[in-house]
Coordinates of C-alpha atoms and ligand atoms in Angstrom, one line a residue:
X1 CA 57.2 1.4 70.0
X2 CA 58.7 1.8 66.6
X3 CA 61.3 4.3 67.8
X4 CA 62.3 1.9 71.0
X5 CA 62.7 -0.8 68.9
X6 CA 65.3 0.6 66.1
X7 CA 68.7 0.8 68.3
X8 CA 68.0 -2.3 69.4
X9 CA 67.7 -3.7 66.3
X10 CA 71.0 -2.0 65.7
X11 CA 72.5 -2.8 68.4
X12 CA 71.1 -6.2 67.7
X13 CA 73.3 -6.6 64.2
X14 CA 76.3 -5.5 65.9
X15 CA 76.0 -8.1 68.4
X16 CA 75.8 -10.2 65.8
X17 CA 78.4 -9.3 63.7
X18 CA 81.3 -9.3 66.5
X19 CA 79.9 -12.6 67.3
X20 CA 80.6 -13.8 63.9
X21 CA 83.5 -12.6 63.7
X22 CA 84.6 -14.2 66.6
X23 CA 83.4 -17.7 65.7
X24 CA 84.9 -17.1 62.5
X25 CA 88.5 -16.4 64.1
X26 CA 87.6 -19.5 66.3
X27 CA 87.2 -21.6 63.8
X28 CA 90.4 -20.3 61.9
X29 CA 92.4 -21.5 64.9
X30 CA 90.7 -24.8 64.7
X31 CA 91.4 -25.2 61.5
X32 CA 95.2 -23.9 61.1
X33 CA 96.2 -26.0 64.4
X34 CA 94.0 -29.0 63.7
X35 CA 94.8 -29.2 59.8
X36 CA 97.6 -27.2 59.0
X37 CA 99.4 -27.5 61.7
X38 CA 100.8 -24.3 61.7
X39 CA 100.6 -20.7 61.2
X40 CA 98.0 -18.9 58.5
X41 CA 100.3 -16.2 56.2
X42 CA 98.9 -13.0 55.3
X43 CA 98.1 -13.7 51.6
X44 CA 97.1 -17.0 52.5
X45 CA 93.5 -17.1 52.1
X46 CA 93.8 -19.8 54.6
X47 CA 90.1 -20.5 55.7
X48 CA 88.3 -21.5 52.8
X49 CA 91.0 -22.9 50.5
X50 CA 93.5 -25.2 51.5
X51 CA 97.1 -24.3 49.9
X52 CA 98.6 -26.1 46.8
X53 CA 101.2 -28.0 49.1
X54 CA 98.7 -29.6 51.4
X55 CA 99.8 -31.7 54.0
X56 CA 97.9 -33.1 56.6
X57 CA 99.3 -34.4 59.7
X58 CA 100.8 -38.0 59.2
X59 CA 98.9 -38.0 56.0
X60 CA 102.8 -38.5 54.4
X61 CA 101.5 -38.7 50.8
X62 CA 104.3 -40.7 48.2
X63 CA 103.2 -38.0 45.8
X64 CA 102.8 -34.9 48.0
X65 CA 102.9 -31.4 46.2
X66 CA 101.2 -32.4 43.2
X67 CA 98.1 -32.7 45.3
X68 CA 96.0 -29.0 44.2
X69 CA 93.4 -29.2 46.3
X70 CA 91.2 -26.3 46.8
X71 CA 87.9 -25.8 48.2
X72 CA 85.5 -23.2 46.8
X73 CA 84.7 -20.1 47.8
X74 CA 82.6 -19.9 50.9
X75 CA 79.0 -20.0 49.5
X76 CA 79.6 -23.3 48.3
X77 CA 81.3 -24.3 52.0
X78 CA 78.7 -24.9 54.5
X79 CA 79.1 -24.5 58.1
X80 CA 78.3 -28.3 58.3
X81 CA 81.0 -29.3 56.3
X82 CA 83.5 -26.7 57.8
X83 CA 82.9 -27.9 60.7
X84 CA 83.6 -31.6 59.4
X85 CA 86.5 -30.4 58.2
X86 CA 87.8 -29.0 61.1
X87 CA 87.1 -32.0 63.3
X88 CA 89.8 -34.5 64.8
X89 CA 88.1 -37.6 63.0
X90 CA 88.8 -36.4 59.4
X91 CA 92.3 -35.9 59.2
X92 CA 92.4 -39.4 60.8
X93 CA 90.1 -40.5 57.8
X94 CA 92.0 -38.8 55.0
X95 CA 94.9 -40.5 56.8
X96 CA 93.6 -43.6 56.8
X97 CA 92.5 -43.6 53.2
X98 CA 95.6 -42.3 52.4
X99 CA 97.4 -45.5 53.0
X100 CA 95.0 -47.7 51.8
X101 CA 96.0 -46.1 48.3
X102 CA 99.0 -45.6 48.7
X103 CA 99.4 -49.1 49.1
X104 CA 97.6 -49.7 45.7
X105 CA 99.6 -47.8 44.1
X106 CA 102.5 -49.5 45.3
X107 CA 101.0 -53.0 43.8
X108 CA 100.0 -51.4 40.7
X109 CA 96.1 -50.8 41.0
X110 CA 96.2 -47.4 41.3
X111 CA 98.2 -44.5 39.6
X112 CA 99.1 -40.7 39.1
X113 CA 96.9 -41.0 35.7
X114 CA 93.9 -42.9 37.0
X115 CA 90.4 -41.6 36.6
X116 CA 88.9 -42.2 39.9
X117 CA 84.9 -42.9 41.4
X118 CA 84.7 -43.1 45.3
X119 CA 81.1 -44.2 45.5
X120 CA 79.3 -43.0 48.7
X121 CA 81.7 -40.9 50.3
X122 CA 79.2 -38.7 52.2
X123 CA 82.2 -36.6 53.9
X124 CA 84.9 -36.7 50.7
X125 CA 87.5 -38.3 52.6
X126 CA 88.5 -40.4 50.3
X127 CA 88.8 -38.4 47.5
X128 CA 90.6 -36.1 49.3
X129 CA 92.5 -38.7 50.2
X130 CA 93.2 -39.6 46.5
X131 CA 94.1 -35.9 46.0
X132 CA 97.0 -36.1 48.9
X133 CA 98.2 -38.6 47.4
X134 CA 98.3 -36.7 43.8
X135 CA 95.5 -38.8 41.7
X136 CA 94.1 -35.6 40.6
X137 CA 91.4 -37.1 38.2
X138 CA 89.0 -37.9 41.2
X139 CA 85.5 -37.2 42.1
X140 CA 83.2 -39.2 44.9
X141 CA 79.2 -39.5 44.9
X142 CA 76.7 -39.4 47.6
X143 CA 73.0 -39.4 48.4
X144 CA 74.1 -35.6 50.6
X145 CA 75.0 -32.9 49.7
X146 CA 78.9 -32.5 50.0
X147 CA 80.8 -30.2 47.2
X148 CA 83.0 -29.4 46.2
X149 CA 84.5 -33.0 45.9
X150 CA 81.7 -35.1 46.3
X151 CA 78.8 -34.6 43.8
X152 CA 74.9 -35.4 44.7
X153 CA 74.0 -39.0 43.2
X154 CA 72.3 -42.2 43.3
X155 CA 74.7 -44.9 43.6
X156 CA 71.9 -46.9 42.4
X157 CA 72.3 -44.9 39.4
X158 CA 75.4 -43.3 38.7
X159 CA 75.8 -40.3 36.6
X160 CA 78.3 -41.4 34.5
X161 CA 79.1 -43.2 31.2
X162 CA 79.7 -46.7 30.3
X163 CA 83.5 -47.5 30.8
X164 CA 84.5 -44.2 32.5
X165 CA 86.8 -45.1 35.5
X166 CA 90.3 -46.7 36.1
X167 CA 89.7 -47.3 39.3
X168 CA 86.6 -47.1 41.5
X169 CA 86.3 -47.4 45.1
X170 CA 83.6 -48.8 47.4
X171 CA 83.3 -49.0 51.3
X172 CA 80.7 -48.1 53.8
X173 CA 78.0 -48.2 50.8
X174 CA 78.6 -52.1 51.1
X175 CA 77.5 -52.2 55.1
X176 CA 74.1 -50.4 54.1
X177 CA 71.6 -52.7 53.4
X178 CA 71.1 -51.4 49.6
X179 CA 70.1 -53.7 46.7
X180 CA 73.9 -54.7 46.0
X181 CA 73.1 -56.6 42.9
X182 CA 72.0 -53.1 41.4
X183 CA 75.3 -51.4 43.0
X184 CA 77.2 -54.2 41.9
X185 CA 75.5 -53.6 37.9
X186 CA 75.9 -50.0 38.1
X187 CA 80.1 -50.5 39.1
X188 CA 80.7 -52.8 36.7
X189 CA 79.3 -50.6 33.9
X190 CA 80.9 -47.5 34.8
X191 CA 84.3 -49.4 35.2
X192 CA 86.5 -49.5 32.2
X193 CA 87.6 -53.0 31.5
X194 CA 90.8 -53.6 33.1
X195 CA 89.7 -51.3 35.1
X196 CA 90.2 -51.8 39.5
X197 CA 87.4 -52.0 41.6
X198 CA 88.2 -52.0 45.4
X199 CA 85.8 -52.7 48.1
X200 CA 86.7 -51.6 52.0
X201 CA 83.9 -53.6 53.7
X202 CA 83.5 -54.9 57.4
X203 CA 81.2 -57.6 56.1
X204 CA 83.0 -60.9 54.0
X205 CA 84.4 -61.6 56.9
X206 CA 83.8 -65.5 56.1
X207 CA 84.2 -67.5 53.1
X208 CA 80.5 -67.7 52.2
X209 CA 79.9 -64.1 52.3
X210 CA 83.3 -63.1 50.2
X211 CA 82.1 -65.9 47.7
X212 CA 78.6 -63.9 47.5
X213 CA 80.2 -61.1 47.5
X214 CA 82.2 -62.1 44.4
X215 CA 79.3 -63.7 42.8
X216 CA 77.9 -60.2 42.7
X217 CA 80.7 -58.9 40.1
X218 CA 80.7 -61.8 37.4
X219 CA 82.6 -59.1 34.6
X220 CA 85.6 -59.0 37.3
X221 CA 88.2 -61.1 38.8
X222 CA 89.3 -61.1 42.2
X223 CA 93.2 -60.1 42.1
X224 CA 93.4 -59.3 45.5
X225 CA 92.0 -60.0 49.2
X226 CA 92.9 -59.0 52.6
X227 CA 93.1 -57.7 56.1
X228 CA 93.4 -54.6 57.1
X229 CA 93.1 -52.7 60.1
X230 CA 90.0 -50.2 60.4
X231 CA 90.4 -46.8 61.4
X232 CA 91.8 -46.8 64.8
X233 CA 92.4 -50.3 64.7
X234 CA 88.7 -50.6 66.1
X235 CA 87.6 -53.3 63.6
X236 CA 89.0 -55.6 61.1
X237 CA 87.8 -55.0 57.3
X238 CA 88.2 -56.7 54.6
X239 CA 89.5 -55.0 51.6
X240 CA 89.3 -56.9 47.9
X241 CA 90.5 -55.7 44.7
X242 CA 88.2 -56.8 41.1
X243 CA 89.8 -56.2 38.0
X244 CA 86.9 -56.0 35.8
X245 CA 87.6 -58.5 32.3
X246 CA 86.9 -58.0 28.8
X247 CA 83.3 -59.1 28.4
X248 CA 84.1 -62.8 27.4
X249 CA 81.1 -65.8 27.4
X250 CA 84.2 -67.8 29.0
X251 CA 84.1 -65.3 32.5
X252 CA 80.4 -67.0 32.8
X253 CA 82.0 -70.2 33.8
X254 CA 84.9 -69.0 35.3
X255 CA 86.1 -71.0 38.7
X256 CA 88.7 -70.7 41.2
X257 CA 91.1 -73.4 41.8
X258 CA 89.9 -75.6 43.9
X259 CA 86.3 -74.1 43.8
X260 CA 84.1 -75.5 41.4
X261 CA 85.1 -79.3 41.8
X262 CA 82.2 -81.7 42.0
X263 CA 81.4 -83.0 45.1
X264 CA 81.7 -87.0 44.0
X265 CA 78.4 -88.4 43.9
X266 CA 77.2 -90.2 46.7
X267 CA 76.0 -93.2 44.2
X268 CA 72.3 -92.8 44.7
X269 CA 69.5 -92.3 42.1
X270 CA 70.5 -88.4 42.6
X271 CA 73.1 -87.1 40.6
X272 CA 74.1 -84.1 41.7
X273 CA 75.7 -81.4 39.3
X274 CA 75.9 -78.1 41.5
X275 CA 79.3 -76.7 42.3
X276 CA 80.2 -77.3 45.1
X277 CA 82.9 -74.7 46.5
X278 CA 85.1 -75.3 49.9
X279 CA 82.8 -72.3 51.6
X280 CA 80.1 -74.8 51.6
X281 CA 81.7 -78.2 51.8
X282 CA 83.0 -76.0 55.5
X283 CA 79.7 -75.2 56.6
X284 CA 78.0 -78.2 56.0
X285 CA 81.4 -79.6 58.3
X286 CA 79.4 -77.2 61.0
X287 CA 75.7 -78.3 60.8
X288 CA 73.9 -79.7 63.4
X289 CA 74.6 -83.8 62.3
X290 CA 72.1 -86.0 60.5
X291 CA 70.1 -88.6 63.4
X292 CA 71.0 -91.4 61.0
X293 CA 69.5 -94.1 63.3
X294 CA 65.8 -93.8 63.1
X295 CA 64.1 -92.7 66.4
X296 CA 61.9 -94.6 68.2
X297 CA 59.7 -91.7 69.7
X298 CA 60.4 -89.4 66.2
X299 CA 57.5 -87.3 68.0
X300 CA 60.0 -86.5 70.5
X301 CA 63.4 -87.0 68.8
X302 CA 62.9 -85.1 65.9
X303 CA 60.9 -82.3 67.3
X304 CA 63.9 -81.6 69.9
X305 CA 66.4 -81.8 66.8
X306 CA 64.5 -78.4 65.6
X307 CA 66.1 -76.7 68.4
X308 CA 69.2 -78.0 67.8
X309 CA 69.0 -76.6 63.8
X310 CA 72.4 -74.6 63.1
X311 CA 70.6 -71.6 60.7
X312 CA 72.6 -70.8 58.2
X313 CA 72.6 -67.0 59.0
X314 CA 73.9 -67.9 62.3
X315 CA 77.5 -69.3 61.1
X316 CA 77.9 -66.7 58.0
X317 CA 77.0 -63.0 57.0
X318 CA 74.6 -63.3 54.3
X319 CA 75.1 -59.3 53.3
X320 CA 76.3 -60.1 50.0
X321 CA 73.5 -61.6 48.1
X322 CA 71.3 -59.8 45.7
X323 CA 68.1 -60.9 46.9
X324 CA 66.9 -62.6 50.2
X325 CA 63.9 -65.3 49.6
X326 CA 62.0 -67.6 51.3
X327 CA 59.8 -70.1 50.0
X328 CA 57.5 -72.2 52.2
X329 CA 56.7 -74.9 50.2
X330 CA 53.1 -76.2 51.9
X331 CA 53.1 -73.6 53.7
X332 CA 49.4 -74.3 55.3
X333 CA 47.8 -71.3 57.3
X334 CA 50.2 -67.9 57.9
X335 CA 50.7 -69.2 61.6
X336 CA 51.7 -73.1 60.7
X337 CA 55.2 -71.9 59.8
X338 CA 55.4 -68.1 58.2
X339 CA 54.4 -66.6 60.8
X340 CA 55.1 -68.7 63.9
X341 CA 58.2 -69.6 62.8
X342 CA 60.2 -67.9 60.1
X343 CA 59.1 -64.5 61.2
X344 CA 59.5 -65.0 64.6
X345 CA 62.8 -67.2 64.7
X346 CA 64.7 -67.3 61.5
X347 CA 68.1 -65.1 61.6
X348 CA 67.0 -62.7 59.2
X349 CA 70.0 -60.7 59.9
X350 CA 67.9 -57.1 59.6
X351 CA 67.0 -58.5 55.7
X352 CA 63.7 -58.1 54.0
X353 CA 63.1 -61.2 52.5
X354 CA 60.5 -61.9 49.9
X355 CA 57.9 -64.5 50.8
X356 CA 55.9 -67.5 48.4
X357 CA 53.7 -69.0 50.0
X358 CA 53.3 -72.4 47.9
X359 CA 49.7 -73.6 49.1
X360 CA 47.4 -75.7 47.3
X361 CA 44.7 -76.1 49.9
X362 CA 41.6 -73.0 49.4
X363 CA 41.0 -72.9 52.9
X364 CA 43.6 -71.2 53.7
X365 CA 44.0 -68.7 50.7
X366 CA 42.0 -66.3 52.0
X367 CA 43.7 -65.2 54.8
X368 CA 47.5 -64.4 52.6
X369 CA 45.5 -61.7 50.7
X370 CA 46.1 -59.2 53.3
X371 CA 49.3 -60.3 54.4
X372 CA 52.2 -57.8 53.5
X373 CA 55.2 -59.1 51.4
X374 CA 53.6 -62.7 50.7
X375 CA 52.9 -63.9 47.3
X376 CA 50.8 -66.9 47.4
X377 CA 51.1 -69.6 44.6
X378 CA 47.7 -70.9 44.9
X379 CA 48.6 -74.6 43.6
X380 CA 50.5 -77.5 44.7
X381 CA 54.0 -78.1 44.2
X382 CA 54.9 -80.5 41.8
X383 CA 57.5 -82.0 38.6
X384 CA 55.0 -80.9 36.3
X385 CA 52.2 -78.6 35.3
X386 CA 49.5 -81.1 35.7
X387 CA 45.9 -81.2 37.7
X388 CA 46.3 -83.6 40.5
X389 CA 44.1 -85.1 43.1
X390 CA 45.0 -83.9 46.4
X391 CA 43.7 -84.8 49.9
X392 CA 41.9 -82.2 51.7
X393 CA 41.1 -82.9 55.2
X394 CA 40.3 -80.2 58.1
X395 CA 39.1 -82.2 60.9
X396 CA 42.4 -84.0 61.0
X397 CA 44.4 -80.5 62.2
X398 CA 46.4 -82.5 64.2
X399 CA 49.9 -84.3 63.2
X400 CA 50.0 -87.6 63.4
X401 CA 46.8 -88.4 62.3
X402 CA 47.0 -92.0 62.0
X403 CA 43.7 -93.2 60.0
X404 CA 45.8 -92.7 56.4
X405 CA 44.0 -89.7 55.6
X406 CA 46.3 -86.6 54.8
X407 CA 46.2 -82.8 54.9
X408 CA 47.6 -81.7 51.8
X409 CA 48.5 -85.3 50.1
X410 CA 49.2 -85.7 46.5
X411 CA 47.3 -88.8 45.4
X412 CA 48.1 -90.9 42.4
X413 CA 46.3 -93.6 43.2
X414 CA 42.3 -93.8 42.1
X415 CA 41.0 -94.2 45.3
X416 CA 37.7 -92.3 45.8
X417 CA 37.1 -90.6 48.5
X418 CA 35.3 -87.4 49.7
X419 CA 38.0 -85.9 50.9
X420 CA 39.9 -85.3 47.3
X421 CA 40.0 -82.2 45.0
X422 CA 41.3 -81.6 42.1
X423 CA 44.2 -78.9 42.4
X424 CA 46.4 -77.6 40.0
X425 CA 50.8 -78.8 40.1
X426 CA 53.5 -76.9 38.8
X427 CA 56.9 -77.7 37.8
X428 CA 58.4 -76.4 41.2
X429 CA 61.7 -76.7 39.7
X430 CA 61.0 -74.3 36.9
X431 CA 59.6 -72.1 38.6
X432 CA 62.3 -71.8 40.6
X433 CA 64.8 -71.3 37.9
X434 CA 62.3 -68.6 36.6
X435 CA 61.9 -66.8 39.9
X436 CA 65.6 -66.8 41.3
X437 CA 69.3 -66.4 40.8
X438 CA 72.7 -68.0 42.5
X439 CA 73.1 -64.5 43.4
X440 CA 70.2 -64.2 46.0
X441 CA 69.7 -66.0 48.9
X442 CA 67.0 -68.6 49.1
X443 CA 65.4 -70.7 52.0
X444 CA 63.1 -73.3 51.8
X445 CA 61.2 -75.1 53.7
X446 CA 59.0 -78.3 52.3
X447 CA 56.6 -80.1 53.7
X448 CA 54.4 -81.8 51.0
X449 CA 53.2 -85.3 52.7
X450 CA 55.5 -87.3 51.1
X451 CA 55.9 -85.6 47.7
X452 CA 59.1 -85.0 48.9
X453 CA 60.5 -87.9 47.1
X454 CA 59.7 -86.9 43.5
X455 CA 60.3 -82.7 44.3
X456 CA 63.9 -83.6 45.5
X457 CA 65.0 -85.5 42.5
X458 CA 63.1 -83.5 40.1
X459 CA 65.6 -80.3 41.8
X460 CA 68.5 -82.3 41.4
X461 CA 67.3 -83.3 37.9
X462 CA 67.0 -79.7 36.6
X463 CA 70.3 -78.1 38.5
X464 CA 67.7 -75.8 40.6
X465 CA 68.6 -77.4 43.5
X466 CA 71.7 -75.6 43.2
X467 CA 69.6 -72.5 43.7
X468 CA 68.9 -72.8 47.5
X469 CA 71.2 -71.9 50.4
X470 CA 69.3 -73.7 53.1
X471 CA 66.5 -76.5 52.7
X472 CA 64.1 -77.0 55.7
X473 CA 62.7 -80.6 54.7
X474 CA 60.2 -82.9 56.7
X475 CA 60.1 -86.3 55.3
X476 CA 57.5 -88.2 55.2
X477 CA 57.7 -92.3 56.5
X478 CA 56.4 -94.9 58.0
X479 CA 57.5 -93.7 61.3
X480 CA 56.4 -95.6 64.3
X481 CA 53.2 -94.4 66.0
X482 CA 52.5 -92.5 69.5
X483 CA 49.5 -94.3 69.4
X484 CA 50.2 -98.1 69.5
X485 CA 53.7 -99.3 70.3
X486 CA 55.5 -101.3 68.0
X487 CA 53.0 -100.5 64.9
X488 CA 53.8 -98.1 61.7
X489 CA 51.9 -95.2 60.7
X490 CA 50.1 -96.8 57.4
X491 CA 50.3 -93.7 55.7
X492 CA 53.6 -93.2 54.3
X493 CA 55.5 -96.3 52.0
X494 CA 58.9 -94.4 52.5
X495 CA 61.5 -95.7 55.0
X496 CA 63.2 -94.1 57.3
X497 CA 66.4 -95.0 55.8
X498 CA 65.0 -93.6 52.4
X499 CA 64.6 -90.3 54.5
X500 CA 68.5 -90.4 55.7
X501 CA 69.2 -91.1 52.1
X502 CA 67.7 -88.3 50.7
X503 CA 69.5 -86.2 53.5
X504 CA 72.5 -86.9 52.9
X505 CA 72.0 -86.4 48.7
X506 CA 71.2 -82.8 49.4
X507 CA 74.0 -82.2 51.4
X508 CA 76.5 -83.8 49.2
X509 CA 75.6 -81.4 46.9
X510 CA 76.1 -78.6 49.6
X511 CA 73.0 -77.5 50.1
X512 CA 72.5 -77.3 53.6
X513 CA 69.5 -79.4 54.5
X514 CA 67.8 -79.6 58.2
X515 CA 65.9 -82.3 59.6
X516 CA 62.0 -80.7 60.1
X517 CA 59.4 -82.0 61.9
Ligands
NAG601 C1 76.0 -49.3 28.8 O1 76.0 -50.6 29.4 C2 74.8 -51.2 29.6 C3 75.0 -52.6 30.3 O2 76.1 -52.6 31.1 C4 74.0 -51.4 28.3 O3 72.8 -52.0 28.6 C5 73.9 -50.1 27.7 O4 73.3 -50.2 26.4 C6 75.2 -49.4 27.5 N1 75.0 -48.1 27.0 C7 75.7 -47.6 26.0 C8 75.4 -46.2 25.6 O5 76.6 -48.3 25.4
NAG602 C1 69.9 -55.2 63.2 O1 69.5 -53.9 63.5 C2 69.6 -53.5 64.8 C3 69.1 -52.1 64.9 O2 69.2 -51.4 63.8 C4 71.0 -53.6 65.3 O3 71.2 -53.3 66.6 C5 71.5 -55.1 65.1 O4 72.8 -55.2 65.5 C6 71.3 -55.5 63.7 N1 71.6 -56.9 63.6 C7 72.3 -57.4 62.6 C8 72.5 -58.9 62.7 O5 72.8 -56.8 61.7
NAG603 C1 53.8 -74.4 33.7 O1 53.0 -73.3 34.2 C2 53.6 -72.1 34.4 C3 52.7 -71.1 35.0 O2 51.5 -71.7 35.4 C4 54.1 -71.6 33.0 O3 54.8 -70.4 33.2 C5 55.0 -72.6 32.4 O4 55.4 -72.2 31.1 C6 54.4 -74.0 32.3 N1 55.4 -74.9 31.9 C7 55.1 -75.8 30.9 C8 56.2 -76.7 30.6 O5 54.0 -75.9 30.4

């Protein structure tokens, strides 16, 4: 066998040798037509470096011939990247990039000089890019490997300095689900002040998603914002320049024109302090209207208004935001609402959102232990840390129960009554202010038997109830009764117009509040 096998071995190597020597002269002929566009000299070691004068088709770079762009040798080339290289698409990309900076330099953002980041530019288009169009001083990052312009990095934790770019550039690391607050921290600190940021992103499309987006970059100031035309024209993006500000207390407060002015308030006992920006005052414009009359059959009337709820996520892109929360504020058993309905129905928009479940009641503490991304606040919601007697009733499982007795009731009264524990309250406001930021995205939904009417005020009180995006609210009232026509339910004091009242308070302060039943 052994002396069988050695020619063909042999004859084996030679096979493959000619055939890699033919795939190499292939892809030579790929790459001088599709890149060069013309013929490869002699001394023109034309495959694995590109020559001083680069030009690539339409590319048309305003500083062309300073570009020196050369790849290294061929151990450092993969065959992956060769053949990216060599492929229609990335001319087209590098062309495409090409303009986009072009155009900055044009308006001053961008120059010969600049020291320049491309963050997540897995193929090195646009650095090469910056290179056509002579910004020498560039370098990109991604998660892959892709020398010799790109280097291997977190973007989560860039390799570089404090204050060590002119200009950095983000795009399709903005359409990827990462936590953009830490992005957003790591850019500003590698930016030099003064420094450009520019972001390429097919998201902030809407005004509430570019306001997120530039709530996520408090250090910088938007100078710029606009259209532009995708590659190929498939798809609109949105490209906005930051100039990043000397670190000032004042850039804490900043506002745009226009932006932060008070919504006036609507006279009420609730004085409302959040700023309250066009983006919001447009999409409360949009909501699904308050029933301002009060129903007759609010069994009927305000269960159907459920369906007709206009979820936040389904008017705006909610990409930007740091952090995506929801708080179910007597939340009951998983299934009551967690699991039947936000799960299940809320436009999540492929988020992961972080869920406290706020539940005084120990019957139903047992079964959150096991349940996956749910923190349980095993107390009641409240204004204050304080013990409270609360109502505790499991035969009633049914709404509507219409013998005075609640499931989940805060009682300040002294009445006695088997069916009251002692549970602890928190300040649900604080806590709130302690747990998250204007930057994240927060949903809540509150039913707490009528407690409703000291939580709300209490929010407004302490500015927190700034801090939500969209407020899922039943309110508790003497509603008229499925049981006994023309008789109230003897549980709640609270009116119906009290109810519309406090509607209308939270959405004057543009928070976008929904009827719940
Ligand atoms: C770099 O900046 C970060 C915050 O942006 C700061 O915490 C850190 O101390 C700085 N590092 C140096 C070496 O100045
Ligand atoms: C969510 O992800 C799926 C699959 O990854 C995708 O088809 C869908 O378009 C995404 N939806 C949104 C709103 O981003
Ligand atoms: C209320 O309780 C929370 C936690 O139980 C605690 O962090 C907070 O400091 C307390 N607030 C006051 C005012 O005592």
């Amino acid at each position: 066998m052994e002396p069988a096998s050695k020619p063909s071995k042999g004859r084996g190597l030679i096979a493959r040798t000619l055939l890699f020597g033919v795939v190499v002269l292939l892809l030579r002929f790929v790459y001088v037509v599709a890149i060069r566009g013309g013929s490869c000299t002699s001394g023109d070691f034309c495959f694995f470096s590109l020559p001083d004068e680069l030009s690539l088709p339409g590319a048309g770079g305003i500083f062309r011939g300073a570009a020196n762009v050369r790849f290294a040798e061929e151990s450092v080339v993969s065959n992956e990247l060769r053949r990216r290289w060599t492929s229609r698409v990335w001319p087209k990309a590098v062309e495409f990039y090409a303009a986009i900076f072009q155009d900055l330099v044009v308006q001053g953002f961008l120059s010969p000089t600049s020291k320049c980041l491309c963050i997540d530019t897995s193929l090195g288009q646009e650095v090469f890019a910056l290179k056509e169009i002579g910004i020498a001083d560039s370098v990109g990052i991604s998660k892959n490997k892709s020398p010799p312009l790109v280097i291997t990095g977190d973007a989560l934790h860039l390799p570089f300095g404090n204050n060590t770019f002119d200009f950095i550039f983000a795009g399709r690391v903005l359409d990827q689900n990462l936590r953009l607050g830490h992005l957003a921290e790591e850019i500003s600190r590698v930016l030099k002040s003064e420094g450009f940021l520019v972001l390429l992103t097919g998201s902030a499309g809407d005004r509430y998603s570019l306001h997120s987006l530039e709530a996520l970059f408090p250090f910088c100031k938007k100078v710029r914002s606009r259209e532009v035309d995708g590659i190929d024209s498939l798809k609109t993006l949105r490209e906005i320049v930051f100039q990043k500000e000397e670190l000032n207390l004042n850039v804490l407060h900043k506002g745009e024109e226009g932006e932060n002015d008070a919504y006036p308030s609507s006279g009420g006992i609730l004085v409302n302090n959040c700023p309250v920006s066009a983006h919001k005052l447009q999409l409360l414009r949009s909501a699904e209207p308050l029933i301002e009359e009060e129903p007759l059959k609010p069994w009927i009337t305000l269960k159907r208004n459920v369906k007709d709820i206009k979820y936040l996520p389904s008017m705006v892109d909610i990409s930007f935001k740091q952090r995506y929360v929801y708080i179910d504020v007597g939340a009951r058993s998983y299934g009551s609402s967690i699991g039947s309905w936000f799960r299940k129905q809320y436009p999540m928009q492929n988020k992961t959102f972080d869920i406290y479940a706020i539940e005084a009641d120990k019957a139903f503490h047992g079964e959150y232990a096991s349940r996956k991304g749910i923190t349980l606040i095993p107390m009641a919601a409240w204004i204050r840390n304080e013990s409270l007697s609360f109502e505790v009733n499991h035969d009633l499982e049914k709404k509507g129960d219409e013998k005075g007795l609640g499931m989940g009731r805060i009682r300040r009264d002294s009445l006695s009554s088997g069916n009251l524990h002692t549970v602890q309250g928190f300040d649900l406001a604080e806590w709130l202010k302690s747990t998250v930021t204007e930057k994240d995205f927060v949903v809540m939904k509150m039913d707490v038997e009528g407690a409703e009417f000291d939580l709300v005020p209490r929010l407004f009180e302490t500015g927190a109830i700034c801090l939500i995006d969209e407020l899922f609210l039943e309110c508790h009232y003497n509603r008229w009764q499925r049981c006994c026509v023309g008789k109230r339910s003897p549980k709640y004091e609270n009116t119906y117009g009290q109810c519309i009242h406090l509607f209308s308070s939270v959405r004057d302060s543009g928070v976008l509040v929904h009827q719940w039943w």
